[in-house]
XYZ file of N, CA and C in Angstrom:
228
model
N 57.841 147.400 101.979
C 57.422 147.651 103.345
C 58.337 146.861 104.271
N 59.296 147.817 105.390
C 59.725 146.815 106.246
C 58.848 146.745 107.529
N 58.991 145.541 108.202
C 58.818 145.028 109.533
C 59.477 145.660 110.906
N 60.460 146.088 110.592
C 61.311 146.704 111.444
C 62.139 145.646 111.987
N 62.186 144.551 111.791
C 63.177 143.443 112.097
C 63.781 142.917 111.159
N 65.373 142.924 110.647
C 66.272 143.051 109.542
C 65.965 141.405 109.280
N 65.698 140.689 110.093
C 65.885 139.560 109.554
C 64.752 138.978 108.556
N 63.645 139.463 109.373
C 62.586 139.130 108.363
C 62.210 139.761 107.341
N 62.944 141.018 107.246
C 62.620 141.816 105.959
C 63.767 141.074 105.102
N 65.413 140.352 105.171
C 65.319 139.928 104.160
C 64.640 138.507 104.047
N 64.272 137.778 105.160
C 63.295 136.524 104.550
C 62.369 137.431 102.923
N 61.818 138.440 103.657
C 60.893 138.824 102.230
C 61.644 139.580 101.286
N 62.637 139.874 101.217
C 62.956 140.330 100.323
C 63.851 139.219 99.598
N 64.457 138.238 100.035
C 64.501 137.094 99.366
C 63.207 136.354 98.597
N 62.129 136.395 99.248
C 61.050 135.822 98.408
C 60.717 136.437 97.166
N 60.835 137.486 97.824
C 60.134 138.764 96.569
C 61.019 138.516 95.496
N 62.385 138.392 95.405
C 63.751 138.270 94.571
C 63.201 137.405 93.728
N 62.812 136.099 94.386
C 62.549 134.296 93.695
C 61.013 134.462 92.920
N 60.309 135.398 93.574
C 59.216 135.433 92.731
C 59.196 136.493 91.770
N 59.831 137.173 91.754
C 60.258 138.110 90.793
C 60.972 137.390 89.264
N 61.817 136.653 89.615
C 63.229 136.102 88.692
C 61.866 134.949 87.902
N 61.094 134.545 88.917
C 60.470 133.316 87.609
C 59.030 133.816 87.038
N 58.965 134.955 87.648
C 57.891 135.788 86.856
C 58.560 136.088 85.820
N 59.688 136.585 85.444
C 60.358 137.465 84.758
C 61.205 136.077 83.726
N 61.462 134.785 84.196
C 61.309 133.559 83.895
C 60.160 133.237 82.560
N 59.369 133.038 83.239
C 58.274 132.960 82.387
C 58.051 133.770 81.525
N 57.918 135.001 81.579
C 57.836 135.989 79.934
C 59.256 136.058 79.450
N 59.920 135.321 79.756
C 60.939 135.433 78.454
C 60.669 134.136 77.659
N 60.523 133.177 78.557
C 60.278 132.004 77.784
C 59.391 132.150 77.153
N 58.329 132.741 76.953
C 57.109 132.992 76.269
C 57.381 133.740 75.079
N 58.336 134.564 75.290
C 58.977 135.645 74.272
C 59.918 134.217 73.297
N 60.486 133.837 73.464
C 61.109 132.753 72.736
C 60.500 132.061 72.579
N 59.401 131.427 72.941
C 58.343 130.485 71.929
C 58.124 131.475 70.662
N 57.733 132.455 71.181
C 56.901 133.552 69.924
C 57.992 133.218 68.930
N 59.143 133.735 69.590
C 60.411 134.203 68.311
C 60.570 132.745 67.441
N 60.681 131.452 68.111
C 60.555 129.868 67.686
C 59.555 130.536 66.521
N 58.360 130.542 67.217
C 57.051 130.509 66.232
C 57.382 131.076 64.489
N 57.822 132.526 64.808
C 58.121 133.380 63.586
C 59.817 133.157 62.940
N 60.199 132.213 63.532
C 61.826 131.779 63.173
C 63.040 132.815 63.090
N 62.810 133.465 64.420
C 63.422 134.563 64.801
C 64.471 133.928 65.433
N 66.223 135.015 65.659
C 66.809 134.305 66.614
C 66.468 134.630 67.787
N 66.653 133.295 68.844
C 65.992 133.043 70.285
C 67.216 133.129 71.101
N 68.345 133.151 71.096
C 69.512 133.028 71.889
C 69.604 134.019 72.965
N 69.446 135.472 72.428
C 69.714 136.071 73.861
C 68.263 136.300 74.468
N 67.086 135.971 74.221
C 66.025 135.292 75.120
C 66.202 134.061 76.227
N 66.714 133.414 75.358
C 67.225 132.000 76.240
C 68.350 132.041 77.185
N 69.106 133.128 76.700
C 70.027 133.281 77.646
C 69.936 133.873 78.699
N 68.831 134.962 79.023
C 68.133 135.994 79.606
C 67.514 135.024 80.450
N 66.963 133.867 80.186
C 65.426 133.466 80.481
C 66.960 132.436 81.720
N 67.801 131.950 80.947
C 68.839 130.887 81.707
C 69.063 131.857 83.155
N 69.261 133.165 82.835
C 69.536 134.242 84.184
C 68.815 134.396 85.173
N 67.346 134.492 84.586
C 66.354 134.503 85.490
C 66.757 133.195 86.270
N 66.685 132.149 85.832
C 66.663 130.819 86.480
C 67.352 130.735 87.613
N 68.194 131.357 87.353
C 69.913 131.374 88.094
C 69.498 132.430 89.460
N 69.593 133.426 88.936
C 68.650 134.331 90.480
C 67.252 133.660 90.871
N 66.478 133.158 90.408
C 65.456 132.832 91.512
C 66.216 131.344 92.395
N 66.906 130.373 91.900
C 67.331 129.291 92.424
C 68.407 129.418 93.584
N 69.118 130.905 93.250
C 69.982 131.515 94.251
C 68.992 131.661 95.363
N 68.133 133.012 94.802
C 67.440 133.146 95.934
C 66.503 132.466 96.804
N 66.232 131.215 96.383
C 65.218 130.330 96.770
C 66.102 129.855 97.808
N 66.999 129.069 97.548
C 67.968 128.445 98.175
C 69.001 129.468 99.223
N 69.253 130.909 99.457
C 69.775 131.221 100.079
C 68.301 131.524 101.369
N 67.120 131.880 100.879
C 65.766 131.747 101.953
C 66.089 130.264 102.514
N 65.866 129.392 102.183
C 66.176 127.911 102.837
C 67.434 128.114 103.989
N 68.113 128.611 103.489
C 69.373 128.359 104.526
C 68.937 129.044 105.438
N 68.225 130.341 104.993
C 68.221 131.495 106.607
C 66.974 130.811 107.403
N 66.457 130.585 106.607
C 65.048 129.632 107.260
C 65.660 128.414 108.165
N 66.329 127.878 107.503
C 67.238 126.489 108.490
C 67.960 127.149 109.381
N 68.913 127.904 109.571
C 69.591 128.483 110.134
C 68.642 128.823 111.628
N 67.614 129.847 111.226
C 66.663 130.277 111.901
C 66.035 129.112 112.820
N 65.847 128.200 112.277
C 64.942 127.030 113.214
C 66.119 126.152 113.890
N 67.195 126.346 113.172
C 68.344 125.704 114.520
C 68.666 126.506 115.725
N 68.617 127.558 115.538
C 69.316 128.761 116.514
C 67.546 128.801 117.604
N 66.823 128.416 117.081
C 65.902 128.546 117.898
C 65.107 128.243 119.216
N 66.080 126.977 118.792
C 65.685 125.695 120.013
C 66.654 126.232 121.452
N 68.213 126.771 120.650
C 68.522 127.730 122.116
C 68.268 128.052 122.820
């Protein structure tokens, strides 16, 4: 759903990104406990699960900037 204002649709679509990546975070890691459990190989779980990490921390951190950005330009 957009807002009709580009900026705040990507504020949320940055969120949505970060909560997406550690949702998607979390069931892999869960998937590699299992595989641990049954002594399966875990590598491209872990490596998957390392990706997720990597896009939500992007996206967390590129929301921060537009958010900072946003509250400097504001006082203008």
């Amino acid at each position: 759903m957009t807002s009709g204002n580009p900026v705040q649709d990507r504020l949320d679509e940055l969120d949505d990104q970060e909560t997406s990546a550690r949702l998607l975070l979390e069931r892999t890691l869960r998937l590699a406990g299992r595989r641990l459990d049954h002594h399966r190989v875990t590598g491209p779980a872990l490596r998957l699960a390392v990706r997720f990490h990597r896009r939500a921390e992007h996206a967390a951190a590129e929301l921060d900037r537009c958010i900072a950005h946003l509250e400097r330009t504001d006082g203008r």
